[in-house]
Amino acid sequence: MTDPAPTPAEISLYTTTKHTSDFQPASEDGAPEDSSCSTDLAKKNLEKNPSLAKNDEREYLTGLKLLFVLSGVTLVCFLVMLDTSIISTAIPRMTSEFHSLGDIGWYGSSYQMASACLQPLAGRVFFNFSTKQWTFMGFFFVFELGSLLCGIANSSKMFIIARAVAGIGSAGLMNGALTIISSCAPLHKSPRLIGVMMGLSQLGTIGGPLLGGAFTEYLNWRWCFYINLPVGALVAIFLSFIKIPDQVAKPSIRLALDTIIHQLDLIGFVLFSPAALQLLLALEYGKNNNSWGSATVIGLFSGAAATFIIFLLWEHRQGDQAMIPLRLVARTPVWTSCLVIMAIFAITLCSSYYLPIYFQAIKNNSPMMSGVSTLPGILSQLLVAVASGVLIEKMGYYLPWTIFGGVFTSIGSGLLSTLNPDTQIGKWIGYQILSGAGRGAAFQTPLIAVQNTIPHAQVSIAMSILMFTQTLSGAIFLTAASAIFDSGLKSFVPEYAQKVDPQTIISTGATGIQDAVSSGDLSGVLVAYSKSISYVFIMSAAVGVLIVVFSFGMGWKDIRRGKSAPEK
C-alpha cells in the first residue's frame, strides 16, 4: 500500500522553498548603488561555483524547519546576552568567596575583551567556511566549554580565564545568528525574523540580574553558568538535523585552509588583538595600583596606540579584503551607529553590575531581593523596547527614539548618582524606570539605521562591526567603571571612616562589609560605598549625552514600506 501524497500544506511545512534573489544594493537615498566590495566578492564566488550564474534562485527554509532554526539561534543569542548580565547579582557573593573585590572589572571585561578581539575575525570565518557545520556550532561549543569552566572555577584567576574562554566562543555567535537568519529567509522577511531574535534575546540582558539573584540565593552562583549546558543541548537538537543553505558558495575545507591567511586577514587580527589587550591591561593596572602615571601603564597605552596605527595602515592596504573595511566604517551612519550602540551597551552594563552592589552592600538585600529591586528598570526597558519597535515601523522614523533614549538615559543615570544609604523606595524605583525607558527606546535603533542607510550588500559586514563595537564597549567601560569605583573607595573611606583601611574594604567584598567593620564605622563605610557607586552613574550620565550627540549622524530616513527604494 502506498503512502498518500502529501498535501500542499504538508509540503510547505517540511520542505525548503526557492525564491528569486531579492538582493539589490541601495544607496543612502534609496537609489541603487554599485558596491565594488560586493562585486569583487560575487566574482570570486562565481569562480568558486560557476553554477551560481546559471540561475539566480536561492534556497530558503520554511515552516517547521525555519521555526526550529529561529528557535535555536534565538536561544543562543539569549545565552550570550544572559552571560553579560547574569553574574551582576552574583558578583557580591563571588567577591566574598574569592576575596577579590578588586577583580570585579575583570569578571566582565575578560569576557568582553576576548569576544571583542575575535569578533571581526569571526566575520571573515563565516564568509569562508560553511555557516553552521564548521563555524557556528564550533563557536558555540567553545562558549559552552567556557561556561562549564566558570561553574567549576575554584579561584578568581581561574574564573577570569574561564570567562575569557566563553568570550572567545561568543565572538562568532551573534554574527553567526544574523548570518544564519539571512541564509534561511528572503531579504524582505529577514527584518521580522531578526526583530524576533533580537527582541527575545534582550530578555537575557535585562532579566539576567533577577535570574542570577535567584540562583545565587536559592542554589549557588555557579548555576549562573551551569544553566547554559542544558540549554545548549536543546540548541544542538534544534540545529544539528537541519541543513542550513549557504547563499554564498563556500570553498572546500582544503582550499579555504590553503588561503586562510589572506582570506581571514590574520595579519590584521594579529595587529588588532595586542592593541586591544594593551589598552585593557593599561586600564586594569592603572585601576588596581592607582598609578596612571607609572611607566608600565604609560607604556601599555603607548603600545596600544602604536599598534592600532599600524593596524589601520594595514587595513587601508587590504581595502575590501580587510578584517574591518575602513571605507565602510567611514560612512557616517555606520560609525555614528557604532558609537551609539557602544554608549547604550556601556550604560546597560554599568546598571546591571553596580545597582545590585548598591542594593546588597548598602541596603543589605539578599541576592534575590537585589534582583527584584532592579525590576523597575528591567520592565521599563522591555516595555519601551517593544513599543518603540512597533511605533518605528508605523511612523517610519528611528532618530526621534534615539534622541529620546539618550535624554532619558542621561537623566535617569544622573538621578541614580544621587542614591545614598537613606534613599527612599519611590525614588530608586522612579530613577530606574527613567533610565530603563531610555535604554529600551534607543537600543535597537543603531541596527535599524545601518540596515536602512547603507547598500544592502554591505549590511552583513556592518552588522559584524556593530556587534564588535558593542562587545568592545563592555570591555572598556566595565574596566573604566571598576577603576572609578575602586578609586572612589580609596578616596571616600578615609574621609568618612577614618579608622578603616580602604584596602580591607576592597578585599572584603560587597556582601561582607556589614560584618567586616564595627557598627560605629559602618555608616561611614556605607556612605563611602554609595558615593563611589555614584561616580559610576555620573559616567553613565555623561555617556548618555553622547548618545544624543552622535545620533544625528545616523540619518533621518522614512523606513516604511514604499517610502524607500523598491526591492528589485
GROMACS .gro file of C-alpha atoms in nm, residues 205-210 351-352 355-356 369-385 412 425-440:
model
   44
  205THR     CA    1   2.038   4.119   2.927
  206ILE     CA    2   1.755   4.274   3.124
  207GLY     CA    3   1.646   3.958   3.308
  208GLY     CA    4   1.994   3.833   3.392
  209PRO     CA    5   2.024   4.014   3.727
  210LEU     CA    6   1.695   3.866   3.852
  351SER     CA    7   2.349   4.949   3.566
  352SER     CA    8   2.348   4.569   3.561
  355LEU     CA    9   2.285   4.855   4.104
  356PRO     CA   10   2.298   4.506   4.263
  369MET     CA   11   1.587   4.072   4.657
  370SER     CA   12   1.853   4.282   4.485
  371GLY     CA   13   1.739   4.125   4.158
  372VAL     CA   14   1.378   4.208   4.242
  373SER     CA   15   1.485   4.564   4.323
  374THR     CA   16   1.621   4.605   3.970
  375LEU     CA   17   1.288   4.501   3.812
  376PRO     CA   18   1.166   4.860   3.755
  377GLY     CA   19   1.450   4.925   3.511
  378ILE     CA   20   1.418   4.579   3.355
  379LEU     CA   21   1.045   4.605   3.291
  380SER     CA   22   1.055   4.962   3.163
  381GLN     CA   23   1.334   4.874   2.920
  382LEU     CA   24   1.142   4.572   2.791
  383LEU     CA   25   0.809   4.752   2.751
  384VAL     CA   26   0.955   5.060   2.584
  385ALA     CA   27   1.170   4.846   2.352
  412GLY     CA   28   1.794   5.856   3.477
  425ILE     CA   29   1.199   5.323   4.764
  426GLY     CA   30   0.990   5.556   4.547
  427LYS     CA   31   1.296   5.742   4.428
  428TRP     CA   32   1.513   5.449   4.327
  429ILE     CA   33   1.214   5.291   4.150
  430GLY     CA   34   1.143   5.608   3.953
  431TYR     CA   35   1.509   5.664   3.867
  432GLN     CA   36   1.538   5.312   3.728
  433ILE     CA   37   1.220   5.349   3.523
  434LEU     CA   38   1.358   5.662   3.354
  435SER     CA   39   1.692   5.502   3.276
  436GLY     CA   40   1.534   5.174   3.159
  437ALA     CA   41   1.289   5.356   2.932
  438GLY     CA   42   1.577   5.540   2.769
  439ARG     CA   43   1.773   5.222   2.709
  440GLY     CA   44   1.468   5.046   2.565
   0.00000   0.00000   0.00000
